[in-house]
Structure formats: structure tokens, C-alpha cells
Amino acid sequence: MYNGPGRKRPRLSIDQICSNVASSQLSQLEDSADSLLSRPLPVMITSFTSSSVTTAASFSVPPATHIPSTSEPPNEALNLSISNRSPSTSTTSLLHQPVAHQKVLQRGSWPQAALSPTKLQDYRSRRDSADSDPVGSTSAKLEDNIDEAGKERRRRQKLANKDNLFCQVCGDKANGYNFGAITCESCKAFFRRNAQKNKDLKCNFENNCKIDHFTRKFCTACRLAKCFSVSMKKEWILDEDALKKRKKLIRRPGNDKTPETPGDIDYSRLASVSAMSFPGAVVAPHLIGLHPLDPAHWAASAWSHSQSPDELIPLTDADRAVISTVMENHDMIVTVSPNSSAVTTPTLTPSTSLPQDLQETVDVIPPSKIKTEPELEPYVVVHPEEPPGEVNLDNDTESGKESNTEDTENSSTSTQQAVPTPSIHPDEVINMAEDFIKRLITFVKSLPEFSLLSRNDQVCLLKGGILETLVIRSAAVQSDSCSEETIDSPKSNNKLLKDMIRQHTKFITKLNQVAKWDKTTTTLCMLINLFSPLREGLIARESVANAAARYDLLLQSYLRSKYSSREVSSMYPELIATLDTVKSYGEQSSKQMYGVTPAELEPLMRDMFSMK
Amino acid sequence: MYNGPGRKRPRLSIDQICSNVASSQLSQLEDSADSLLSRPLPVMITSFTSSSVTTAASFSVPPATHIPSTSEPPNEALNLSISNRSPSTSTTSLLHQPVAHQKVLQRGSWPQAALSPTKLQDYRSRRDSADSDPVGSTSAKLEDNIDEAGKERRRRQKLANKDNLFCQVCGDKANGYNFGAITCESCKAFFRRNAQKNKDLKCNFENNCKIDHFTRKFCTACRLAKCFSVSMKKEWILDEDALKKRKKLIRRPGNDKTPETPGDIDYSRLASVSAMSFPGAVVAPHLIGLHPLDPAHWAASAWSHSQSPDELIPLTDADRAVISTVMENHDMIVTVSPNSSAVTTPTLTPSTSLPQDLQETVDVIPPSKIKTEPELEPYVVVHPEEPPGEVNLDNDTESGKESNTEDTENSSTSTQQAVPTPSIHPDEVINMAEDFIKRLITFVKSLPEFSLLSRNDQVCLLKGGILETLVIRSAAVQSDSCSEETIDSPKSNNKLLKDMIRQHTKFITKLNQVAKWDKTTTTLCMLINLFSPLREGLIARESVANAAARYDLLLQSYLRSKYSSREVSSMYPELIATLDTVKSYGEQSSKQMYGVTPAELEPLMRDMFSMK
DNA sequence: TGCGGTTCAATCTGTTCA
DNA sequence: TGAACAGATTGAACCGCA
Ligand SMILES: [Zn+2]
Ligand SMILES: [Zn+2]
Ligand SMILES: [Zn+2]
Ligand SMILES: [Zn+2]
């Protein structure tokens, strides 16, 4: 029996990663994550209209007292981080600022990602029209002539294409789209052979086998999963009937852009679906537990609008709102802007609070600060289990937590100068990492899709993806600043580390490039990646897949609102592909990180944690 | 000198190391070593004829009272091994088993690893007659008849065996010996198909792919390497000629079963050969106080044969015999195969017995279990001071010592599963270490060169080299398994320890690489290193140097029998060089080990002690 | 030309038989 | 231990419609 499965690379647990990175405290990330998760998260509510601008404003505003009681003293964690940066005094003072105002968060507004049945066709036809000359097929001669012009162009395109088209499943060289995703010949065949059969493939490992040129044949289960995860559509595999018909004769040409049998896919369904932002048809694959990044799904779910390829499609209000909220929260919680002093360090609070009781918690928060969105409902709808109208997040009343972000900031700014980064005590580096991760978790908790998950699943996602998230996020934050400095840091003599940093930089650069240095884009990518339904241990994979799908669609909509159809059609897949690389990258990083001393890590961490 | 990250740790004496490692008992390594040394070691003598079957049988036989009549019921050891496979209950129950029988095993029963050509033949014929009905051939019938008697017995044995025999390559269920190692059918076929072909298999990964039931087909290169590492002999694959002959006719079953050289091994020759295997000239350098590993000396003593550079120079029968004996003993005593449950814990037995009296002791041991080699004589000749004919080992009557090996085994084996290594109580770790060291010592004592030394010198060698030995040995045992697991162990948050583990892994990897994953090679290296004439306190440095030289030569011969002149000329020096690094490494390790808690050490120890 | 399907040779593996 | 065999997969090449 040739059951060739793949060689499985052990995936590091978050614990391991953390311990690697920071060696000590972080090692209990799981625990901390857990504890973090159990802590209430402040609900952020954004009024729609007020949205962006408002948010922006609030962003720079010092959170200061906000919240109620948090006049509390600076929290320890923060202090630590601060200390890192500014060795001396200034920092301390900053530290004293109350971290209180955490945030907001919306609940469910969902932009609807258009996916209508027509999309695919749309996509294709658009594509066709764009690239290939629709010249009549009848007169070849004419065509020749006419084509002449476009010929070269086309050729070039094609060339360009083929040369840098890589299989979304295994990374091998790809020819073009197959079943909805850019894949190589082998994955195409593989998918056709297996997607439909119901034989339950079983992964002999952890269901997270890496799939690449070498390993693809190791684990059919994961390979297939990956296929679905990139949204390959098994529905596109011609069934017997279709085949028969096909062979016999091709009648009404109208129907069949897709090889599907006429009656097959009822694209009309999609419409309604899209309304729901989660069309069953498209969702299916995700339910299977795949991760949402799919060009394929993308292609399929292309925009329903039959807009001209160059017209931008404005975001729906809902989408816009969601995006701004997310970004706002992200900026508030995670980003430590070097300049703006208004720091938001939602780090955990030692507060004794509680939990699951959302509504109430929400109330606790000063209405003025709460940010909520009308669109929430729809989202909630998606998750009927949830009580609509309110965020299902734990509310964080915050505790005395202070953000040392300030310090960080200070130091960073001050550090900006030529002055070589002051030596930081290893322990501090650790603290910084810990602190940052906490913030990141807080941010993630602000996402309803995340907070609605069971604690278990939340932990699973974090364990599995925190590092990747950090990596991606670092791109989202300091698009350009990292590279040089980080790399040049005279501190690291450690070869491995240097390589890592270089690789990191390379990745960041690549991602930023593909994302055109758009922070929103990178942030969305980060989220899409966060919600990887294949993470080990997940239970509600479906929910995760849904979340991923949601952000995926959001990203598409966002892109489409900013770039032309043409641009998006190349940009989106590239993003997905790039994003995919982070997986192996992260894994590798954590491995390499192993044994690196905290001190050596500092520069990289500064970068990853966006501390300057 | 590894001056890695930071802090220097005071240098520890072996006692200290031990105490650190194990904290208590081990600390008196010197003492214990001494005591161990003074204890008689069971002489293992194997009659050639009785060989395989017998041995196999004895192998599985409960050591229990050992001695003579082993009409004993199922032995515990077996149970243990079985338990490995079945995680749950069995294990626990096993644990509850009285510790008494633990040690059982060893003592003299020698499973025979198909070493001698005769054995192989034996095996074959037996197998044939037993399992497959040699319907046709005339001789077969005769055989049948003859065999009749032993048939049933054999069958039973085999069965018993089969149940707890696991492939040394992939851990799958094994049938018995194939090409010199216990392997499953598939690995057998795999080996036959690939071992001889010179197509250069290339590992797509890191050359340390884990090989198990699921992963074995992932990397042929590593699988093959693993095969070699467990000493599978490609020479045993019938070559064309042999095949032809074989096909033509099966006459005297005696002659050609093995591809081995016609006359097979003339054991009688061994004497003289081994006597020569120690040319005075070569010894010289060592006397000067050099340690045996030096390229220089090597180059000088190159093989006198003026063979063509690409021709392999078969080992002399003597050398082959010695090597197999050594390896066999090593495997039996020291190696705790993660898969093979049949555990060999030659640890000391609680018996009260006695001592220095060798001859007598020997008698005490069930002849069937004792393995001895004709070759010993010659060796003895080298050390005329010793009474020839008998092994100069102390016989081990065992003290009240119990080995917790059992526990160890259990936990280890059960650990195999995905289950994260179960936490082992620190004390157990200590015990494991102690136990392991004891076993190692037992093994070392089985080397005439060692046991012939004065007690003082023996202790000196052990004190000076036990750690290094452990390190090297870990490479010899689990070529590939250590790295990942050990490193990933979430347990160790201790930075230093991690560095150590990493370094350890690095070293092991390097050594294995240089040694091409050949266990015999690494084992010989270990021995060469053990006999370092420069150890502090040594008196008979000359003898030690001789021993080193001997193994050095043996290594060279061995290499030359396996690789081309060209290969060896680069390989050997590399081995020596690599080996040399272990010194500083070990030193460093002991320094670092300082202060590490036993619990933290567990993973490293598991690795070093090859407990899974 | 893109992207469905189809075919088929080539590998390997592992079991069974001799 | 070898030989033979039956499978299992894979992936490249190709076919054909729109
Ligand atoms: Zn592919
Ligand atoms: Zn898998
Ligand atoms: Zn095997
Ligand atoms: Zn390999």
C-alpha cells in the first residue's frame, strides 16, 4: 500500500515558541493566553457614522482616565515593558498613565462579500475579455491581423504569469486556475481524484501537515484540506452526467461557462447567500475546516457587481464600519505608535472580574467610550446562537493595568537617534514580549468572531497562530521602518538570528509590497490567517472557517474598493500566497529562535512587537 | 570551547555532574562505579551452534532466576515490551509488577543478532523448514523429519517473539532478523531493493527524518540510513552470482545460504588475526601519550593492502567477529530500543553472589545464555597477564539494587504516542540515569580491554569519560530520534539547558552525519574515546593506549570494509575530529549541567539514555 | 488560451509465495 | 532471503470545448 503521507513537521506549541523566544514567563503562554482570554475584554462600540474620523481621533487621544476606576496605578506588566526601552526616568512617568480605556469592538457587522454565482462567470469572462481578444473566431485571418497588436501584449502577460504563478496548495509551479485556485498540474489531478470521493482520508499526524513540493504526497488528508482551504471547488469537478453530456454534445453554449452541468450549481442561490455574507455553497469548503484564504473562493466569489473592471467598488457602509472598527482597535491596542504618546495598553488587568457576562459588562463601560456598530446584527445573525445585539465578549473593566507603552514610546522616540539601542536586560525583553502578546490577545478578543469562540478554540487559534500573527502584524505596523535598523543592529552576532531577521525582513517586505503598504490590507491578512480552521485542537472549526471567510470577503471588498478589478485580480491571489508562506516561515522561525538569547532577540522583538 | 551565551559555570567533577544529574546516588559515581566494577559481570557465552533459535528463545525467556532451568512462565520483560505497544492499562499494571524480576534479564541471555554467517544460515534453514513447507526438495523432507522435534518449540518461540518484536528501523511489527537486524517485512524488502543500488538517495530535509510506520515512506534516504544505522548488512543481500547458484539448485543447505565468502568465516583463524590486529608499530604513538585519534597516526597506519581505491576491503573474519560481538553486547546491554520491548536491563541483580572468581562464576551462568567468542583467546593473548580462556570480567551477582528500568521503560514506551512525554518524577530521572550508567558500565566491562585493566584505571577511565561516552553513545543509539523531540520538549524553560540540548543535538547530528548513521561506527568511536590514555590518574596508560589503538584500527578496518578508500580517507579524519570535539563539549556540558534540576534534565537524559 | 477531463507510464510499497 | 505480485499514487502529457 502506498499511502504516502507526509512527513510531518512537528509544529511547535505556543508554549514552546514562547519559551524559545523569551525563555521563561512566556513559556506559559498557553496559560497566560488562557487567563487573558478569561479576562473580560472591554467592549468597543463604534457608532457607525462616527466611525472612522471619530475613531481616528480617539486614537490619538489619551485614554487617560476614561474608564471608570482605572485611576489605578500603573500595572506591572507595563512597567516592565517600559523599562525596556527607557532605562531611566522618563519612562516611569509615562507609565503612570492609566491604561484604562480599552476598547470597543463591534460585534458583527458584516460587509457582504459579494458572491454570486455569476461571479465566477464574471471573473472568467472579465478575465477573458481583458486578456484575450474577443475577436471573432470565425475569421482566423482577421484575427491574426487584429490580434497582431494584442498578441505581443498577451504573450508577455502570459509569460509574466506563468513564470510567477505558484500552486497555492504546494507552492510548485502553477499553470493557472484549476477548480478555482491557482494550482500545479499535480494538485489539480490530485484534487480531481480525491475531492469528490468520500473516502475519509485521515491524517496520521496533527492535521496540519505542511504541504509543499516535497511533502505533498505525504498526507493526502492535509493536502486535500489545503486544496479546500484555498477554495478549490469540488463542485467544479464534472460529475458523470456532466461528462456524458459533455462528450455527447455541447448544446446550449449559454449555460455553461462553467463545466458544471446546467442544473448543477444554482447560482441564484448565491445571491441570497451573499446577502448573508456566507453563501452556503461557498462556505461549504470552509466548513470542512479549511482555512479561508482562497484565491479560488475568491475567483468564484468574485464581485457580483458587473462593474467595469476599472471602476472601484465602494465599500458598503457595513464593511467600511467593520473595517474601521477593526483597524481602530488594532491601532489602539496593538500598535504602539512611536510618536503618538497616547498609548493604549489593554494589557491584562489583574482585576478579578468576570466573565462571560457580557451584557452587563458592557454596561459597565462608559457609553461614551463604547463603540458599537449597527451592523452587528447581521453578524449576529450569522451566529444565531449568540444573543444578537450585544457583543459576546468578555468585558474588561480593566484593572489597574498601566501601559508602559508610553515608555516604550518615549524611549523609542528618543532612541530614534543614532544612539545604539540601550542594552536591555534580558528579562525585560521577555517582559516586552509578554506584554506585547497580551496586547495582541486583547485585540483579538475584540473581534467578535474570536471572542465568540469557546475558550478552547480561542486558545487553539492563539497557540497555533500567535507567532504567525506577530510576524504578519509586524508588517501591518511598521511597514517600512523595520528592515534596516533591525538588521543592522550591531547586537546580534548570532548568525542564525541574523538570518532570521533577514528572512523576517524579507517576508515583511514582500507582504508590504504585495499589500501595497496598506496597513488595513495587512491587518486583514493577519486576521484571515488567525482564523485558520485547521489549527490543531479546534472544535468549532466551522465557526473559525466562517470567521476566516468573513475577513476574507472583507479583504476582497476592501481591495476592490481601493483598486481596480485588474489590480485586485493579481493582488489578492498574491496576498493569499504570500500569507501562506508565513506558516512555514513562522514555524521555522520558532525553531531557529531556539537557543537565541533574549538579548540577541531584542532587535527582532522590537520589530515584531513594534517597539522602537 | 563553547563559550556561548553567557554565564560560566564552575567546573564539575564527575561526582558533581552526577549529583547534578541525578542529585543523589549518582553523585557517588566513583563509588558506584567502583562497586559495579568489582561486581562480577556475567560472562556471556554463546555457542555457535545453539545460536539463533536458542538465543532467540533465551532472549524472550524470563531471566527470572535465570540460571539453568528456564522453564519459567512468560517473562516479565516481555510483558513490558508488549506494554509498549498497548498504551493504556497494560502499562500501569506492569508498573505494579514486583520489581524483583526487573533485572532479570540480563545476565546472560544473549539474543543473537544474526552475526555469524552460520547463524544466518541457521536461521534461514530453520525458518524455512518451520514455516514454509519445503514440499519439493528432497533434502527438505529430510530436514523436516529431522526438525520435526524442534518444530513445535521453535514455532512457539517464534510466535512469542513475533508478538513483541518490532522493527528496529520503523518500529512496525517485526518477524525476526533480516539482513542483520530485526525488521519488519517492508523494511526488509526496502532494504533489499535499495541497499545495494548506488543511486544516491537524497534526503529532501535534514537528513534526520524520523522513520516510523507512517513516515517511513517519506524519505528513502533516511530510511536507508536508518537501516544501516541498525547495522543491516547490505553484504547479505544475495548478489547475482549467489542468486544464480541458489536458483540452480539447493543442495547442501549448509554452503551457500549467505552471500558471504565461500569458506565463510573460519573462526579458527580469528585467533591469529586478532593477535595481529595490534601491531606494535601502531601502538607507539599512543604510548607517547597521544590519544589515539589522530589523523596523522591514521594516515601512517593506513591499510597495507594495496587495494584499488574503490574496492572495499572486507573485514577479516576476526575483525568482523569482534565487531559483531561488541555491537551485540552493546545493543543488548546498553540500548533500550524504543520499539523493541524486550528490554535488556542488565542492571545489577539483587543476587547475593560473588565475585572475582571467574571461572566459577561462569559456571554459574547458564551456558546457554553465555556468549563467548573464540576470538577472545587471541585477545587475551595480547594481555598475557590474564588467564586466557575466560573473560576477565567480574561476574555480576547483583546487589540489592533494583533497576527502575522498568518504570523507565514503561513511561518511555508509552510516551511514544502523541502524548506529550509524561512528567516523570525527578527521582525517577535520577534513577534512570543511574540505571543507564550502570548498564553502560556493564557493557564496558564486557570489553576485555577494559576489564583487564586495574580497578584503578577502570575508574579513571570512567570518571574521565563517562559523560563523553554517554554523549557519543546517544548518537550511536538513536541516530535520528533525538533532535526534534528532545529539543521541543516543552519542559525545559531553562535557557542554559536548552542550549545544552541544542548543542547536544548538534553534536549528535554531526557525528551521525560523519558516521553516515552507522551505529557500528559511532559505537567504535565511543570506545576509542573511552580508552583515552591521558585520563587523569591512569597508571597503565600503555594498556589503555593499546586498547584505543585496537579499536581505532578496528574502526579503520570496518570503514574500509564499507566504504571506498576515497570515502574513508575523508570520513575517518572527520570522525576523529568530530570525536575530539566531544571532549570540550562534555566538559562544557558538565559545567552547564550544574544547577539544572533533574526535572529539566529529563528530555536530555531521555535522549542521552535513549529512553523514549 | 484556459481549464475541464483522460490516459498512462513510472514508482513504490508491502504482502505473499517459494 | 528472493521473487512475484497486486495495489496505490502520482504526475506528466494530452485531448477538447469555448
Ligand atoms: Zn500543487
Ligand atoms: Zn496531515
Ligand atoms: Zn520496518
Ligand atoms: Zn530524510
mmCIF file of C-alpha atoms in Angstrom, chain A residues 432-559:
data_model
loop_
_atom_site.group_PDB
_atom_site.id
_atom_site.type_symbol
_atom_site.label_atom_id
_atom_site.label_comp_id
_atom_site.label_asym_id
_atom_site.label_seq_id
_atom_site.Cartn_x
_atom_site.Cartn_y
_atom_site.Cartn_z
ATOM 1 C CA MET A 432 8.210 43.150 26.449
ATOM 2 C CA ALA A 433 7.327 40.119 24.500
ATOM 3 C CA GLU A 434 4.883 39.018 27.032
ATOM 4 C CA ASP A 435 3.332 42.366 27.234
ATOM 5 C CA PHE A 436 3.015 42.615 23.560
ATOM 6 C CA ILE A 437 1.463 39.286 23.189
ATOM 7 C CA LYS A 438 -1.004 40.208 25.796
ATOM 8 C CA ARG A 439 -1.933 43.239 23.873
ATOM 9 C CA LEU A 440 -2.302 41.282 20.761
ATOM 10 C CA ILE A 441 -4.554 38.885 22.500
ATOM 11 C CA THR A 442 -6.596 41.697 23.814
ATOM 12 C CA PHE A 443 -7.025 42.957 20.356
ATOM 13 C CA VAL A 444 -8.000 39.628 19.052
ATOM 14 C CA LYS A 445 -10.523 39.351 21.773
ATOM 15 C CA SER A 446 -12.071 42.473 20.494
ATOM 16 C CA LEU A 447 -13.094 40.585 17.439
ATOM 17 C CA PRO A 448 -16.486 39.101 17.956
ATOM 18 C CA GLU A 449 -15.676 36.166 15.790
ATOM 19 C CA PHE A 450 -12.923 35.380 18.141
ATOM 20 C CA SER A 451 -14.485 36.086 21.423
ATOM 21 C CA LEU A 452 -17.482 34.081 20.493
ATOM 22 C CA LEU A 453 -15.422 31.031 20.193
ATOM 23 C CA SER A 454 -15.069 28.677 23.039
ATOM 24 C CA ARG A 455 -12.139 29.263 25.240
ATOM 25 C CA ASN A 456 -10.639 26.114 23.944
ATOM 26 C CA ASP A 457 -10.810 27.232 20.399
ATOM 27 C CA GLN A 458 -9.504 30.613 21.257
ATOM 28 C CA VAL A 459 -6.511 29.041 22.829
ATOM 29 C CA CYS A 460 -6.052 26.763 19.901
ATOM 30 C CA LEU A 461 -6.035 29.599 17.485
ATOM 31 C CA LEU A 462 -3.603 31.535 19.537
ATOM 32 C CA LYS A 463 -1.362 28.647 20.176
ATOM 33 C CA GLY A 464 -1.285 27.817 16.579
ATOM 34 C CA GLY A 465 -1.064 31.224 15.180
ATOM 35 C CA ILE A 466 0.303 33.704 17.582
ATOM 36 C CA LEU A 467 3.706 33.662 16.087
ATOM 37 C CA GLU A 468 2.462 33.954 12.584
ATOM 38 C CA THR A 469 0.245 36.677 13.712
ATOM 39 C CA LEU A 470 3.111 38.510 15.222
ATOM 40 C CA VAL A 471 5.031 38.182 12.073
ATOM 41 C CA ILE A 472 2.297 39.406 9.863
ATOM 42 C CA ARG A 473 1.412 42.125 12.196
ATOM 43 C CA SER A 474 4.841 43.487 12.240
ATOM 44 C CA ALA A 475 4.268 44.216 8.638
ATOM 45 C CA ALA A 476 0.987 45.820 9.368
ATOM 46 C CA VAL A 477 2.551 48.140 11.802
ATOM 47 C CA GLN A 478 5.780 49.428 10.649
ATOM 48 C CA SER A 479 5.702 48.790 7.041
ATOM 49 C CA ASP A 480 8.985 50.211 6.231
ATOM 50 C CA SER A 481 10.877 51.042 9.300
ATOM 51 C CA CYS A 482 11.919 47.661 10.445
ATOM 52 C CA SER A 483 14.273 46.317 7.951
ATOM 53 C CA GLU A 484 17.336 48.403 8.098
ATOM 54 C CA GLU A 485 17.503 49.096 11.709
ATOM 55 C CA THR A 486 16.654 45.709 12.843
ATOM 56 C CA ILE A 487 19.108 44.074 10.668
ATOM 57 C CA ASP A 488 21.878 46.408 11.271
ATOM 58 C CA SER A 489 21.576 46.108 14.920
ATOM 59 C CA PRO A 490 25.114 45.560 15.947
ATOM 60 C CA LYS A 491 23.943 43.486 18.777
ATOM 61 C CA SER A 492 23.347 40.274 17.141
ATOM 62 C CA ASN A 493 26.370 38.324 16.299
ATOM 63 C CA ASN A 494 24.294 35.322 16.232
ATOM 64 C CA LYS A 495 24.319 34.005 12.757
ATOM 65 C CA LEU A 496 21.064 32.211 12.959
ATOM 66 C CA LEU A 497 19.384 35.154 14.401
ATOM 67 C CA LYS A 498 20.662 37.344 11.679
ATOM 68 C CA ASP A 499 19.350 35.021 9.128
ATOM 69 C CA MET A 500 16.084 35.039 10.858
ATOM 70 C CA ILE A 501 15.949 38.736 10.936
ATOM 71 C CA ARG A 502 16.821 38.861 7.344
ATOM 72 C CA GLN A 503 14.170 36.402 6.498
ATOM 73 C CA HIS A 504 11.725 38.233 8.591
ATOM 74 C CA THR A 505 12.510 41.426 6.879
ATOM 75 C CA LYS A 506 12.211 39.787 3.569
ATOM 76 C CA PHE A 507 8.829 38.490 4.370
ATOM 77 C CA ILE A 508 7.645 41.762 5.714
ATOM 78 C CA THR A 509 8.916 43.481 2.678
ATOM 79 C CA LYS A 510 7.218 41.072 0.417
ATOM 80 C CA LEU A 511 3.953 41.294 2.194
ATOM 81 C CA ASN A 512 4.026 45.011 2.310
ATOM 82 C CA GLN A 513 4.852 45.114 -1.287
ATOM 83 C CA VAL A 514 2.002 42.909 -2.270
ATOM 84 C CA ALA A 515 -0.276 44.763 0.059
ATOM 85 C CA LYS A 516 0.980 47.957 -1.363
ATOM 86 C CA TRP A 517 1.902 49.138 2.037
ATOM 87 C CA ASP A 518 -1.654 49.326 3.077
ATOM 88 C CA LYS A 519 -1.988 48.686 6.715
ATOM 89 C CA THR A 520 -5.585 47.715 6.507
ATOM 90 C CA THR A 521 -4.773 45.107 3.980
ATOM 91 C CA THR A 522 -2.049 43.585 6.045
ATOM 92 C CA THR A 523 -4.166 43.666 9.109
ATOM 93 C CA LEU A 524 -6.952 41.875 7.381
ATOM 94 C CA CYS A 525 -4.495 39.335 6.177
ATOM 95 C CA MET A 526 -3.404 38.846 9.684
ATOM 96 C CA LEU A 527 -6.912 38.155 10.781
ATOM 97 C CA ILE A 528 -7.599 35.825 7.948
ATOM 98 C CA ASN A 529 -4.601 33.901 8.957
ATOM 99 C CA LEU A 530 -5.528 33.958 12.562
ATOM 100 C CA PHE A 531 -8.733 32.170 11.847
ATOM 101 C CA SER A 532 -7.219 29.090 10.401
ATOM 102 C CA PRO A 533 -9.767 26.367 10.766
ATOM 103 C CA LEU A 534 -7.122 23.734 10.635
ATOM 104 C CA ARG A 535 -5.364 24.620 13.799
ATOM 105 C CA GLU A 536 -4.841 21.681 15.943
ATOM 106 C CA GLY A 537 -7.365 21.034 18.603
ATOM 107 C CA LEU A 538 -10.063 23.249 17.244
ATOM 108 C CA ILE A 539 -13.544 22.129 17.816
ATOM 109 C CA ALA A 540 -15.761 24.674 16.206
ATOM 110 C CA ARG A 541 -13.801 24.657 13.036
ATOM 111 C CA GLU A 542 -16.787 25.770 11.213
ATOM 112 C CA SER A 543 -17.090 28.930 13.167
ATOM 113 C CA VAL A 544 -13.476 29.630 12.640
ATOM 114 C CA ALA A 545 -13.838 28.980 8.987
ATOM 115 C CA ASN A 546 -16.716 31.333 8.919
ATOM 116 C CA ALA A 547 -14.734 33.993 10.581
ATOM 117 C CA ALA A 548 -11.931 33.486 8.172
ATOM 118 C CA ALA A 549 -14.325 33.612 5.305
ATOM 119 C CA ARG A 550 -15.757 36.745 6.637
ATOM 120 C CA TYR A 551 -12.486 38.543 6.814
ATOM 121 C CA ASP A 552 -11.556 37.094 3.554
ATOM 122 C CA LEU A 553 -14.545 38.627 1.956
ATOM 123 C CA LEU A 554 -13.932 41.788 3.800
ATOM 124 C CA LEU A 555 -10.495 41.926 2.396
ATOM 125 C CA GLN A 556 -11.754 41.389 -1.060
ATOM 126 C CA SER A 557 -14.295 44.071 -0.735
ATOM 127 C CA TYR A 558 -11.765 46.366 0.698
ATOM 128 C CA LEU A 559 -9.346 45.758 -2.070
#
